Structure formats: structure tokens, C-alpha cells
mmCIF file of C-alpha atoms in Angstrom:
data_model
loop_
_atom_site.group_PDB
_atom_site.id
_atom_site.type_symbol
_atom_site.label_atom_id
_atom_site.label_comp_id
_atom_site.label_asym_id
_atom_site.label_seq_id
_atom_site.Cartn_x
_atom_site.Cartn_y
_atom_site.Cartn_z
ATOM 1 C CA UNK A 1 8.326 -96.820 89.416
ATOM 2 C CA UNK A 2 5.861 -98.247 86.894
ATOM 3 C CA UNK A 3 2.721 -96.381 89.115
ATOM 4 C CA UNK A 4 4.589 -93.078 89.205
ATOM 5 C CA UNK A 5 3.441 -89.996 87.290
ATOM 6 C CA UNK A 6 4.160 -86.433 86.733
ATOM 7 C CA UNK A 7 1.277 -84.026 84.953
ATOM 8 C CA UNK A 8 1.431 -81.031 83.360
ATOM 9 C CA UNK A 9 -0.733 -78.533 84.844
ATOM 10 C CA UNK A 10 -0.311 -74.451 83.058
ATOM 11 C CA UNK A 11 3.248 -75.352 81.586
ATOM 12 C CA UNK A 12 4.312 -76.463 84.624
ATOM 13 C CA UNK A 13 5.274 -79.922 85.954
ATOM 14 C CA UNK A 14 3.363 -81.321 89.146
ATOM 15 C CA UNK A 15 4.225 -84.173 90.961
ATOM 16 C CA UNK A 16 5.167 -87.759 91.365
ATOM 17 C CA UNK A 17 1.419 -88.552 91.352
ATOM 18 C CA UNK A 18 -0.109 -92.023 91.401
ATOM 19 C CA UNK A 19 -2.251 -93.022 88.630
ATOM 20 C CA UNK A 20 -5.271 -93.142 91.689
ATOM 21 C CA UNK A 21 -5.165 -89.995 92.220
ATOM 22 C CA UNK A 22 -4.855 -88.583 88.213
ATOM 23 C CA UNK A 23 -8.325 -91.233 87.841
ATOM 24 C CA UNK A 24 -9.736 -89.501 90.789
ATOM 25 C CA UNK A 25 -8.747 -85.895 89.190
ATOM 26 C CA UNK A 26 -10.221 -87.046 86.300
ATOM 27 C CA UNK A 27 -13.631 -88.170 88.237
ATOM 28 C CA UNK A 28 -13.732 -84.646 89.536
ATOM 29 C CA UNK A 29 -13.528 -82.673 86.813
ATOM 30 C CA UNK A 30 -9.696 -81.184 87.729
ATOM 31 C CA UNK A 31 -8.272 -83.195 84.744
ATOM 32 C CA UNK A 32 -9.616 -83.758 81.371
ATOM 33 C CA UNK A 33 -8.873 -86.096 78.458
ATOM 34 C CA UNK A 34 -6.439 -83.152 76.926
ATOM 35 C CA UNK A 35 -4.230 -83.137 80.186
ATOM 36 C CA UNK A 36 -0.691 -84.194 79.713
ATOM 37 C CA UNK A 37 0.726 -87.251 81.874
ATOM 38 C CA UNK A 38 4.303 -88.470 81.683
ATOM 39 C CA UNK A 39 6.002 -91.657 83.284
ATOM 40 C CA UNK A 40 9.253 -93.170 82.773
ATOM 41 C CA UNK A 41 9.121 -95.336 79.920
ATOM 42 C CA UNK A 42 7.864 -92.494 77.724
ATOM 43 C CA UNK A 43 9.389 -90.731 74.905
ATOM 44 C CA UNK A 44 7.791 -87.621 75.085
ATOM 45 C CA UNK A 45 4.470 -86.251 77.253
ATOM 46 C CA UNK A 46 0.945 -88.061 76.178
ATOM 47 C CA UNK A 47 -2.584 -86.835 76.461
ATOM 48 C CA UNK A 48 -4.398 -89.258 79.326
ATOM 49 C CA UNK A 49 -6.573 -90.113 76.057
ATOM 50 C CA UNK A 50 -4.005 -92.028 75.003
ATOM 51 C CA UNK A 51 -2.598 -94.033 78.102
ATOM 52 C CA UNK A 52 -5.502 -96.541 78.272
ATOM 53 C CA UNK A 53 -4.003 -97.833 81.739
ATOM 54 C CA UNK A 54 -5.080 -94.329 83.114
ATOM 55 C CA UNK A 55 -9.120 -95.202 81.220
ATOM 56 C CA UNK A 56 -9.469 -99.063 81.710
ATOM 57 C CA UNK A 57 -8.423 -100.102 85.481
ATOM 58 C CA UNK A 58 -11.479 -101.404 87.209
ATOM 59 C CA UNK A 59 -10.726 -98.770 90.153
ATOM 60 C CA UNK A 60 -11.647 -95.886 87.326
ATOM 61 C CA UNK A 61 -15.343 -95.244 87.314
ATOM 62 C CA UNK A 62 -16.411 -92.817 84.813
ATOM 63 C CA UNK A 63 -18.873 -89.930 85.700
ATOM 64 C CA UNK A 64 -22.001 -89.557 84.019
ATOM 65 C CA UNK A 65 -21.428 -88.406 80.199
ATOM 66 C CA UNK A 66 -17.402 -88.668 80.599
ATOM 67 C CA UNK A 67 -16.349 -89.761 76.932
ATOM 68 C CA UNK A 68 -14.372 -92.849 76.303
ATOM 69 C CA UNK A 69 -11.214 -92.820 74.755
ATOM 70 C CA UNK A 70 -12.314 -95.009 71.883
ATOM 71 C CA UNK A 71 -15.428 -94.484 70.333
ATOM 72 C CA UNK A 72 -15.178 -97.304 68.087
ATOM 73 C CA UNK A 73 -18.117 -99.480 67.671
ATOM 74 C CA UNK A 74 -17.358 -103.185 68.155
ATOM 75 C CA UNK A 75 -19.096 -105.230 65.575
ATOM 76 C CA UNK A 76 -19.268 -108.605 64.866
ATOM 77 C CA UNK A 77 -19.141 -110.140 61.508
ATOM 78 C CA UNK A 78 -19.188 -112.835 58.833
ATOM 79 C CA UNK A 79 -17.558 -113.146 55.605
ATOM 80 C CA UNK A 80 -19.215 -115.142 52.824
ATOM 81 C CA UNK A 81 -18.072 -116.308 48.937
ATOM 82 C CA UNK A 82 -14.572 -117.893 47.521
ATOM 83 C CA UNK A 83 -13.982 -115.248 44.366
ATOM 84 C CA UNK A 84 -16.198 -112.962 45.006
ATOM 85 C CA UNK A 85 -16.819 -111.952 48.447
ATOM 86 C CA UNK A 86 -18.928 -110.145 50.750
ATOM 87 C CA UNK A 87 -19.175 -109.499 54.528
ATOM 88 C CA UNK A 88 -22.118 -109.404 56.422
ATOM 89 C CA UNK A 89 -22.281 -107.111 59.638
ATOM 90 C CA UNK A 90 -24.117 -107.423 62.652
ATOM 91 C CA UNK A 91 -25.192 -104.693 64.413
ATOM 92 C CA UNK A 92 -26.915 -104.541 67.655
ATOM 93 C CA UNK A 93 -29.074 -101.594 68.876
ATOM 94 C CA UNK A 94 -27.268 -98.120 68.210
ATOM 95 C CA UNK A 95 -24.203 -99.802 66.419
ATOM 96 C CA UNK A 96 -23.171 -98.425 63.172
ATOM 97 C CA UNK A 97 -20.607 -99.155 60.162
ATOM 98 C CA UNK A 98 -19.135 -96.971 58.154
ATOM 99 C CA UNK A 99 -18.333 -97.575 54.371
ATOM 100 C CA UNK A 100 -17.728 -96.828 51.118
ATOM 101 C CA UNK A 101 -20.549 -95.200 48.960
ATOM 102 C CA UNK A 102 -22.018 -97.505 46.772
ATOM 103 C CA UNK A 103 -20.250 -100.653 48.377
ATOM 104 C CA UNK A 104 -23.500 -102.072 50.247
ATOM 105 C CA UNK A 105 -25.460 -105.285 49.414
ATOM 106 C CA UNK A 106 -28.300 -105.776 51.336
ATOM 107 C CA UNK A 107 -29.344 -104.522 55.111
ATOM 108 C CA UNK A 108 -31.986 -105.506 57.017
ATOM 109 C CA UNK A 109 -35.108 -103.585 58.575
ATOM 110 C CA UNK A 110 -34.437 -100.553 60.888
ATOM 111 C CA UNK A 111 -30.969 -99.353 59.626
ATOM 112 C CA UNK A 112 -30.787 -95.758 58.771
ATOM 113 C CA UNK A 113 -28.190 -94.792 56.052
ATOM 114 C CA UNK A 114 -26.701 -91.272 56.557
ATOM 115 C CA UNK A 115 -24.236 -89.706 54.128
ATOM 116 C CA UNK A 116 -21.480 -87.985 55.695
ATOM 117 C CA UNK A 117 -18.591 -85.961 55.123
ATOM 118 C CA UNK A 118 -15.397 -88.150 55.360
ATOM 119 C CA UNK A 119 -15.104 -91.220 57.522
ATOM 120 C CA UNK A 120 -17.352 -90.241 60.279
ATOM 121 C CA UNK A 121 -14.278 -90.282 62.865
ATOM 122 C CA UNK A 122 -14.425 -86.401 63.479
ATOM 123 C CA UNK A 123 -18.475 -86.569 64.044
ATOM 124 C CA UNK A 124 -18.016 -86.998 68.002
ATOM 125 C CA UNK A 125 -17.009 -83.462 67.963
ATOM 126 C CA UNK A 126 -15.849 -81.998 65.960
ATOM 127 C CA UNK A 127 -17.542 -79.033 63.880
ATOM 128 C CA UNK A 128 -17.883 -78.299 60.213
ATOM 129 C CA UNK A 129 -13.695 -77.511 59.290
ATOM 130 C CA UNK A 130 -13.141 -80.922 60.892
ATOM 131 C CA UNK A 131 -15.493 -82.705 58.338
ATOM 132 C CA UNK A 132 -14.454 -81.103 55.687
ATOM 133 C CA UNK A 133 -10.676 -81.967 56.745
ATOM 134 C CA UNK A 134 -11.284 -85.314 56.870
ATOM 135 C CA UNK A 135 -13.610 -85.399 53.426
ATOM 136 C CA UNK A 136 -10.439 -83.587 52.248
ATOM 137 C CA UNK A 137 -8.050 -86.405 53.437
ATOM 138 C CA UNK A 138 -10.333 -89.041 51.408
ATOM 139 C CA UNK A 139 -9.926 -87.512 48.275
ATOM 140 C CA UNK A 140 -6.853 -87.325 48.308
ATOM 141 C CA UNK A 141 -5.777 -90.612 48.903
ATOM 142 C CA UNK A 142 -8.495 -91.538 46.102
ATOM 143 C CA UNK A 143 -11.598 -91.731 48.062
ATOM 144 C CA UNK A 144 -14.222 -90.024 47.435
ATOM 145 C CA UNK A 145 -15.681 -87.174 49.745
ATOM 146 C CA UNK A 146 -18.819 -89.177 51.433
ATOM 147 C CA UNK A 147 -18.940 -91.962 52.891
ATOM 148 C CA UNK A 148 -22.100 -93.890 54.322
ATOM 149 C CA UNK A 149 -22.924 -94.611 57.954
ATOM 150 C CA UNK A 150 -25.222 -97.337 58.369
ATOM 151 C CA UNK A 151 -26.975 -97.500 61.873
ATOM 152 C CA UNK A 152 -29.128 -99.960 63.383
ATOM 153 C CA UNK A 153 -32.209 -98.470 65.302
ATOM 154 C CA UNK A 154 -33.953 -102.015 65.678
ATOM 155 C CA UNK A 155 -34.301 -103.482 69.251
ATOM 156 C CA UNK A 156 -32.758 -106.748 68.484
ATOM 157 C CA UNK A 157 -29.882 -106.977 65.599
ATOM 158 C CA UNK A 158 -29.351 -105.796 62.300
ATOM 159 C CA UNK A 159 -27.330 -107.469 59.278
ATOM 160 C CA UNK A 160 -25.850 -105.214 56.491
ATOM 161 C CA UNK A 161 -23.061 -106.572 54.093
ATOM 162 C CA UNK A 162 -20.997 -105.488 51.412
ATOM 163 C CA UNK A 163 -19.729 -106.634 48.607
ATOM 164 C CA UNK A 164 -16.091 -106.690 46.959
ATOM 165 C CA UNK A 165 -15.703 -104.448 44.123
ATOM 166 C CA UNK A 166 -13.614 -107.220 41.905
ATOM 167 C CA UNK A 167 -12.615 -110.874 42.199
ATOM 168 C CA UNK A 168 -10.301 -110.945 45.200
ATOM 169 C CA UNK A 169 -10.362 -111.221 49.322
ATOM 170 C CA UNK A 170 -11.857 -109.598 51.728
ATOM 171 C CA UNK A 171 -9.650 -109.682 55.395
ATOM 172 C CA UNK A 172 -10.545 -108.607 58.559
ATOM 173 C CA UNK A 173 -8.220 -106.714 60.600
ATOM 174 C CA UNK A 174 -8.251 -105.382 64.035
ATOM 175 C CA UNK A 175 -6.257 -101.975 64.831
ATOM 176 C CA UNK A 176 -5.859 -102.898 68.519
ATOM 177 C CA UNK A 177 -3.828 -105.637 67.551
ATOM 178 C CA UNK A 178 -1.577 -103.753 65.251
ATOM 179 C CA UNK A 179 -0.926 -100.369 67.656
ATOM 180 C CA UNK A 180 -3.951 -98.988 66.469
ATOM 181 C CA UNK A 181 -2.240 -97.750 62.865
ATOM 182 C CA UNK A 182 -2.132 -99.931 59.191
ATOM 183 C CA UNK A 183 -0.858 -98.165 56.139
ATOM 184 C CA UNK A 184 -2.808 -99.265 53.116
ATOM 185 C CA UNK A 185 -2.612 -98.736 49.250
ATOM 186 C CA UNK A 186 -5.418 -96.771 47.841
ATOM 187 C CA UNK A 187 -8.532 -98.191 47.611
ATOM 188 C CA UNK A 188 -8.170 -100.902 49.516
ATOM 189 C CA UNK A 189 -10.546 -99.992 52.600
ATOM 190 C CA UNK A 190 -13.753 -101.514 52.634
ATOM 191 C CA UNK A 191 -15.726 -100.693 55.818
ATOM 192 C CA UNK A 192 -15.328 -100.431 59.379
ATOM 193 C CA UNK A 193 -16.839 -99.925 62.501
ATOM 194 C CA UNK A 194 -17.697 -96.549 63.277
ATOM 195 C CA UNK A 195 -14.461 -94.382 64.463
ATOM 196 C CA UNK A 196 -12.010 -96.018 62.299
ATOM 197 C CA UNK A 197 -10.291 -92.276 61.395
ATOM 198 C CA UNK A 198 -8.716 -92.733 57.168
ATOM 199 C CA UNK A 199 -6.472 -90.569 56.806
ATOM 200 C CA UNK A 200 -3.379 -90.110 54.311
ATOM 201 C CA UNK A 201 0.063 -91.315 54.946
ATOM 202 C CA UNK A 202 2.594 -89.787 52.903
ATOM 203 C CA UNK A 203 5.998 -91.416 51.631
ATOM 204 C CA UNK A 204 9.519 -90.080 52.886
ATOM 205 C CA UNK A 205 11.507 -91.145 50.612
ATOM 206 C CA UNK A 206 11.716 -89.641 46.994
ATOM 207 C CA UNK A 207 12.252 -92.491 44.964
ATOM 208 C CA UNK A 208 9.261 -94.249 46.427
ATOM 209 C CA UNK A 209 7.160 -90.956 45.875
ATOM 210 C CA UNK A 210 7.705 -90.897 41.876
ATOM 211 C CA UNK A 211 8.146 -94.709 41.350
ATOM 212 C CA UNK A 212 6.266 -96.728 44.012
ATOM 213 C CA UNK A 213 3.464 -98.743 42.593
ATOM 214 C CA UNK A 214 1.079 -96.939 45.012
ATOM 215 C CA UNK A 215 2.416 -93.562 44.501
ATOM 216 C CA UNK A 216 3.190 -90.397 47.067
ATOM 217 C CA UNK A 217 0.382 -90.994 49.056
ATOM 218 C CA UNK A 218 -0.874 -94.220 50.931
ATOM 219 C CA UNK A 219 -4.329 -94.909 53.200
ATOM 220 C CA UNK A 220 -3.550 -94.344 56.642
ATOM 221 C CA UNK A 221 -5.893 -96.247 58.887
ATOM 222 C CA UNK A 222 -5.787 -95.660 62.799
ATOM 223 C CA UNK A 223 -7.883 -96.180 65.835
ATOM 224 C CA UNK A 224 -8.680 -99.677 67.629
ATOM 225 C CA UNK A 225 -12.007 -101.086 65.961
ATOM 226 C CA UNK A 226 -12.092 -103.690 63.580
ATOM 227 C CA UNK A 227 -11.284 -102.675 59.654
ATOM 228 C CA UNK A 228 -12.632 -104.773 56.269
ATOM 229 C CA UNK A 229 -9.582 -104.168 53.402
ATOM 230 C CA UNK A 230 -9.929 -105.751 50.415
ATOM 231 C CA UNK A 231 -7.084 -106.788 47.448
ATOM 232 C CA UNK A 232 -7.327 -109.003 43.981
ATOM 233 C CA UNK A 233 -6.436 -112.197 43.797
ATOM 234 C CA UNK A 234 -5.342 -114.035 46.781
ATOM 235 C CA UNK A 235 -4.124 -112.216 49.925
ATOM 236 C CA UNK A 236 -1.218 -113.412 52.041
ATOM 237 C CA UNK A 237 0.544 -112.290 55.282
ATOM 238 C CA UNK A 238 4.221 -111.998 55.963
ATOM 239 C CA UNK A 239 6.074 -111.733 59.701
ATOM 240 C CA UNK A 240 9.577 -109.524 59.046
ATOM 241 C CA UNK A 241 12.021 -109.944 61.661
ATOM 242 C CA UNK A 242 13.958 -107.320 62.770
ATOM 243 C CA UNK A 243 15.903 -106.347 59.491
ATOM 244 C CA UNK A 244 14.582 -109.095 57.435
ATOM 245 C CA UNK A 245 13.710 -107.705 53.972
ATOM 246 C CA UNK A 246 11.474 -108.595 51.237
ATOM 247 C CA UNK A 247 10.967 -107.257 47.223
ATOM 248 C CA UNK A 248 7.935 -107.365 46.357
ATOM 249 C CA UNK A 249 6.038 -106.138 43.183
ATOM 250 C CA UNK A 250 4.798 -102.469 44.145
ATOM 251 C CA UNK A 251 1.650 -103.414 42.650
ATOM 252 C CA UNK A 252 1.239 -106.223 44.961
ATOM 253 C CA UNK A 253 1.475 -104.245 48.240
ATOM 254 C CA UNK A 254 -1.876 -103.952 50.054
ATOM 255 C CA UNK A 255 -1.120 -103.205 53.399
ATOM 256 C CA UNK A 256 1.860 -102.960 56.332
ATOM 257 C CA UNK A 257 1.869 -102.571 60.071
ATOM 258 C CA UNK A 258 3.323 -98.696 60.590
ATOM 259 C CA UNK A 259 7.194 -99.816 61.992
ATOM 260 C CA UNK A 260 8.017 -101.673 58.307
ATOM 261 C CA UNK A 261 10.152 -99.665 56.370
ATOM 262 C CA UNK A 262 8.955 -99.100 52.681
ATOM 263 C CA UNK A 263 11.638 -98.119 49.947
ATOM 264 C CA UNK A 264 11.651 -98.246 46.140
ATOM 265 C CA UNK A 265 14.734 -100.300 44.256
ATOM 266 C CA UNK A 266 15.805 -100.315 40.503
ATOM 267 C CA UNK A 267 15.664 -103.956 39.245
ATOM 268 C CA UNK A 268 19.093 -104.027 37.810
ATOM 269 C CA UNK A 269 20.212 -104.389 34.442
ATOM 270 C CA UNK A 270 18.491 -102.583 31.678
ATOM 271 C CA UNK A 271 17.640 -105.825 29.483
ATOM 272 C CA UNK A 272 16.079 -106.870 33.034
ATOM 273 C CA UNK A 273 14.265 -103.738 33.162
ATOM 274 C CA UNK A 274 13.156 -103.369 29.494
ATOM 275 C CA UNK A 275 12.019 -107.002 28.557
ATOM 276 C CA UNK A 276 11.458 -109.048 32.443
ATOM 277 C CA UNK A 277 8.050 -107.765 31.851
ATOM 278 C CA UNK A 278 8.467 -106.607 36.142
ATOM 279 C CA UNK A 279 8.554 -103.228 35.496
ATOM 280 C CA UNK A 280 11.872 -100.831 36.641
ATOM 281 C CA UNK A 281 11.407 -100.943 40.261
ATOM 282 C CA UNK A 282 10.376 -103.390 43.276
ATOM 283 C CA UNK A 283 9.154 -102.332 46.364
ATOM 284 C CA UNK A 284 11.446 -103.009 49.141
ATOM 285 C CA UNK A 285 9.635 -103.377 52.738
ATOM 286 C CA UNK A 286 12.316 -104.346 55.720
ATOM 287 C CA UNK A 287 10.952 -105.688 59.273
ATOM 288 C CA UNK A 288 9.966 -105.969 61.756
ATOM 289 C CA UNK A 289 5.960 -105.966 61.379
ATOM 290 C CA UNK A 290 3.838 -107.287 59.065
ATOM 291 C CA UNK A 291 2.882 -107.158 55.515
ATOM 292 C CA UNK A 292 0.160 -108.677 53.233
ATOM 293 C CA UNK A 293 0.024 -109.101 49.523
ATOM 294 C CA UNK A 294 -1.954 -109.713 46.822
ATOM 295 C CA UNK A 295 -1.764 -111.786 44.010
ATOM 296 C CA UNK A 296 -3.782 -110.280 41.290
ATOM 297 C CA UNK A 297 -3.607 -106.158 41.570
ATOM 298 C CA UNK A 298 -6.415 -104.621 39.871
ATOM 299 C CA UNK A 299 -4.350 -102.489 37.443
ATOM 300 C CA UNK A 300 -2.777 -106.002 36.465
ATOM 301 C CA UNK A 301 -6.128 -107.370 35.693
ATOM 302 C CA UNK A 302 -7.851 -104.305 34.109
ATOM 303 C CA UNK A 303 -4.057 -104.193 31.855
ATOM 304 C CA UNK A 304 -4.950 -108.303 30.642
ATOM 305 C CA UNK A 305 -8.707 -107.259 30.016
ATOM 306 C CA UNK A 306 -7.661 -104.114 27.465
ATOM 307 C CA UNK A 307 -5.069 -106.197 25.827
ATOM 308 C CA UNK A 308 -7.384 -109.455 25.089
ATOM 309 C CA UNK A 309 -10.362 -106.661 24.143
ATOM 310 C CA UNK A 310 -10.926 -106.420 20.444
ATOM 311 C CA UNK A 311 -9.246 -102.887 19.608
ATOM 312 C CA UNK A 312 -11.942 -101.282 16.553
ATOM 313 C CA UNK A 313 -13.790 -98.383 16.388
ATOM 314 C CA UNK A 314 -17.487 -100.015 17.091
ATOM 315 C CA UNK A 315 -16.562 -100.701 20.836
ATOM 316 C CA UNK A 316 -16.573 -104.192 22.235
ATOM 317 C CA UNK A 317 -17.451 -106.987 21.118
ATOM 318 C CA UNK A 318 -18.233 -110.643 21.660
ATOM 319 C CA UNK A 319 -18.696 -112.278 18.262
ATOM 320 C CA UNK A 320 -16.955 -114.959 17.332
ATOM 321 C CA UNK A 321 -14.937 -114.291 20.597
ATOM 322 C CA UNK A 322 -11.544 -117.340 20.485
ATOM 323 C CA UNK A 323 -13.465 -119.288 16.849
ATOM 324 C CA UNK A 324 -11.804 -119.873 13.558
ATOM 325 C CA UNK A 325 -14.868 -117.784 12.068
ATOM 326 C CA UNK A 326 -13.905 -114.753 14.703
ATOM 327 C CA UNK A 327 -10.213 -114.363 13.326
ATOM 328 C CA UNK A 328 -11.800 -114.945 9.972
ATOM 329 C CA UNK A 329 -14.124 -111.974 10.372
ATOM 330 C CA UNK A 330 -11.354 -109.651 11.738
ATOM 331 C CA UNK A 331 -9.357 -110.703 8.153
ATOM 332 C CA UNK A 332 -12.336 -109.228 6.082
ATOM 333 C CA UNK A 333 -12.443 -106.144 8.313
ATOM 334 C CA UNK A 334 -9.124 -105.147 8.012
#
């Protein structure tokens, strides 16, 4: 039953077919990527884009100039640094990255940098509205509308690398392992390979809209190359079970698989909530999937940075900074 299809050809339903004959179809031009397959198992009809059994058996031989499902690039990579990290890319000929603007180190001879509208995802082919959707989808999930698309035109292999934007960890993450679809906070993407689509994922519920650390509207990241997020602090990883739930600071979300469930909870009492120092809500995630953490959120940091600041009128300053003779001066300028 598992090699049985049906396709949907003008509204109408053809077959059982075999998935031989929708490859040969395909090889001949009757089909197309757009045409809609169905086989028991399925909850609804899917595009033969997105049955990768239908694009990857050996028997399937492409014709000239047929696209491939998944344009992603496949890079390899290394990440260097304890506190402050970077990655470094490798490219090989025709390979490109895509990244924040203004997040590159370094990069090697023969890379071209091109600033484009959005993530590059919709540049296969899509036309003008398509960029500026997905420049649109940036900025509102905090991005900003370009992004850069470094591409190596060398014969041999090119490095780029960039750098973390604050003292934290940089982990590497690959969609194909994770259904091809990670829901991020804000401003935690880094770079990717080229075809990584960011998009916006927006919360259901109401309380986690107006109260969740991360707000109404999340980074959606989804397609099957590898992805370069980035938190403060130290990052961990936690495996849910089925129903297994965890509370978690909402500041200290950075990123979950798309089947955890992500809700908002009061932290009881009022005393608890006016002087624990947590804030009024926690951010409850329930399995299964996976989460990761971080220990240091940047709006924790920045908060411990403003309060140890000297507060005066001339700006900042370091004189005297933790003496005797620095308390002593703010005495006489009070």
C-alpha cells in the first residue's frame, strides 16, 4: 500500500498510480513540482515538492534544468572562541551564505557580497512582491529589511565567518533533522546557508501574546540546510517527552522544535510576583520536541549594565570606577 498513489489532475482524482510512473510523469514534463499527490498515511493532499521519496529514489533521474526541491546550499563549517564566538564558513565554488548585515568578520579572496531584500529564500523565483514579502516578514520579527549573501566565485574554497554580537554561544542546527521548521526568539538567527526561508511565527494564545518574554511574534525558521542561532550566556538543550512540561524564564527561551507547546503562566502569589525578582509570568513549553535555553538573555545583561552605570548628566564614566576616592567624588557632586 506504501507504493500506491492517487494525483490530482484538473480537480479531479486519477488513479492508484505507482510512484514510477508519477517520477516518469515528472521526467516528461506531464507533472510538475505544483502537482498534487496523495497516499494513505497523509492528512491532507501534498505538492510532489514536498514528498522527497517522489525527488530522491535513485530510479528518478532529473531532466536537464528540472529544479530540486531544496535549494539549500550545504556548507561546511567551524566554530571558534569560548565567550565570544565566531563561525567560520567554507564555501566551495558557487556556494553562498546568507546573513545578517553587519554580522561578518573576515572572508577570503573571490567572495562577492550582494545585498538583498529579505533572506534570499524567494530569489529562485520569485519576482519583486515576493522580496519585498519576505523583507516585510524580517522586520517584523525585528530584522532588518536586507540581508547579505556572500558567494564564493573562487575555483577552490572560500572561508567567511561571523562574529557573535555579545558574549554568548553560537549553535549549529540542521532543519532536516528537526522537520525542516525551528521557532526562534527574535534576534537570535545568525546565518545560514542559502535557502534557509525566516519567516514570522505568530503566538495563539493571548496571554503569551501580551506577556511572553518574546512577545506576539517569534522567528520562524524552515527549510532543510544548516542554520547558525546565537543566545547569551550558556546554551543548553532539553528532550520533552510526550506531555512532560517545563517553566522556564520567558527571557531564557531561544529556540523550540515546532510540535512543543508554548504557553504563558502567572507565578503565583503576589509577594512572589512583586519582590522574587522573576518577573509575573514563566513561560510554560510542554513536549514532546526539543527546547534550548540560555543562561544570560541580553535584556538581562544590558538591565545589570544600566543599573551598575553611573546615572549623571555628563554621560558615562570610568573614574574612580569601585575606589574609596570614586564614592568620595560622587559625595562632593551631589
Amino acid at each position: 500500500m506504501g507504493n500506491i498513489w492517487y494525483v490530482a489532475i484538473n480537480g479531479k482524482q486519477e488513479g492508484p498510480v505507482s510512484a514510477e510512473q508519477i517520477q516518469q510523469n515528472l521526467q516528461n514534463g506531464v507533472f510538475t513540482l505544483n502537482t498534487f499527490v496523495w497516499k494513505q498515511g497523509f492528512t491532507d493532499w501534498q505538492q510532489i515538492s514536498n514528498c522527497p521519496e517522489l525527488l530522491a529514489s535513485p530510479a528518478f533521474t532529473p531532466p536537464p534544468g528540472f529544479p530540486s526541491k531544496n535549494p539549500t546550499d550545504i556548507i561546511d563549517y567551524e566554530i571558534f572562541g569560548s565567550e565570544m564566538q565566531f563561525v567560520e564558513i567554507e564555501l566551495d565554488p558557487q556556494e553562498s551564505v546568507v546573513a545578517e548585515a553587519g554580522s561578518m568578520m573576515y572572508m577570503s579572496d573571490f567572495i562577492q557580497m550582494e545585498t538583498i531584500f529579505g533572506d534570499g529564500s524567494e530569489q529562485h523565483g520569485g519576482g519583486l512582491f515576493d522580496r519585498m514579502l519576505g523583507a516585510g516578514k524580517r522586520l517584523i520579527t525585528g530584522e532588518g529589511l536586507f540581508s547579505t549573501v556572500f558567494t564564493y566565485k573562487g575555483a577552490d574554497k572560500g572561508k567567511v565567518a561571523f562574529a557573535a554580537p555579545y558574549p554568548g554561544k553560537i549553535i549549529a542546527l540542521d532543519l532536516k533533522e528537526f522537520s525542516g521548521k525551528l521557532v526562534c526568539q527574535k534576534d537570535a538567527f545568525l546565518c545560514a546557508a542559502k535557502g534557509v526561508a525566516i519567516g514570522i511565527e505568530f503566538q495563539k494564545k493571548i496571554g503569551a501574546a501580551l506577556f511572553g518574554g518574546e512577545g506576539f511574534i517569534m522567528q520562524k525558521l524552515e527549510g532543510e540546510g544548516k542554520i547558525f542561532v546565537h543566545a547569551g550566556g550558556t546554551i543548553i538543550q532539553k528532550d520533552l517527552q510526550a506531555g512532560e512540561r517545563l517553566r522556564i524564564d520567558t527571557g531564557c527561551l531561544v529556540a523550540m522544535t515546532k510540535d512543543i507547546h508554548y504557553d504563558i503562566e502567572f507565578v503565583g502569589g503576589v509577594k512572589s510576583a512583586l519582590f522574587g525578582g522573576e518577573g509575573f509570568f514563566f513561560a510554560t513549553i510542554t513536549g514532546p520536541g526539543h527546547v534550548w535555553m540560555q543562561s544570560l538573555p541580553f535584556s538581562r545583561l544590558a538591565g545589570r549594565i544600566h543599573k551598575a552605570a553611573p546615572q549623571n548628566n555628563a554621560g558615562f564614566s570610568s573614574q574612580g570606577e569601585g575606589s574609596v576616592l570614586g564614592e568620595l567624588g560622587n559625595l562632593f557632586k551631589r
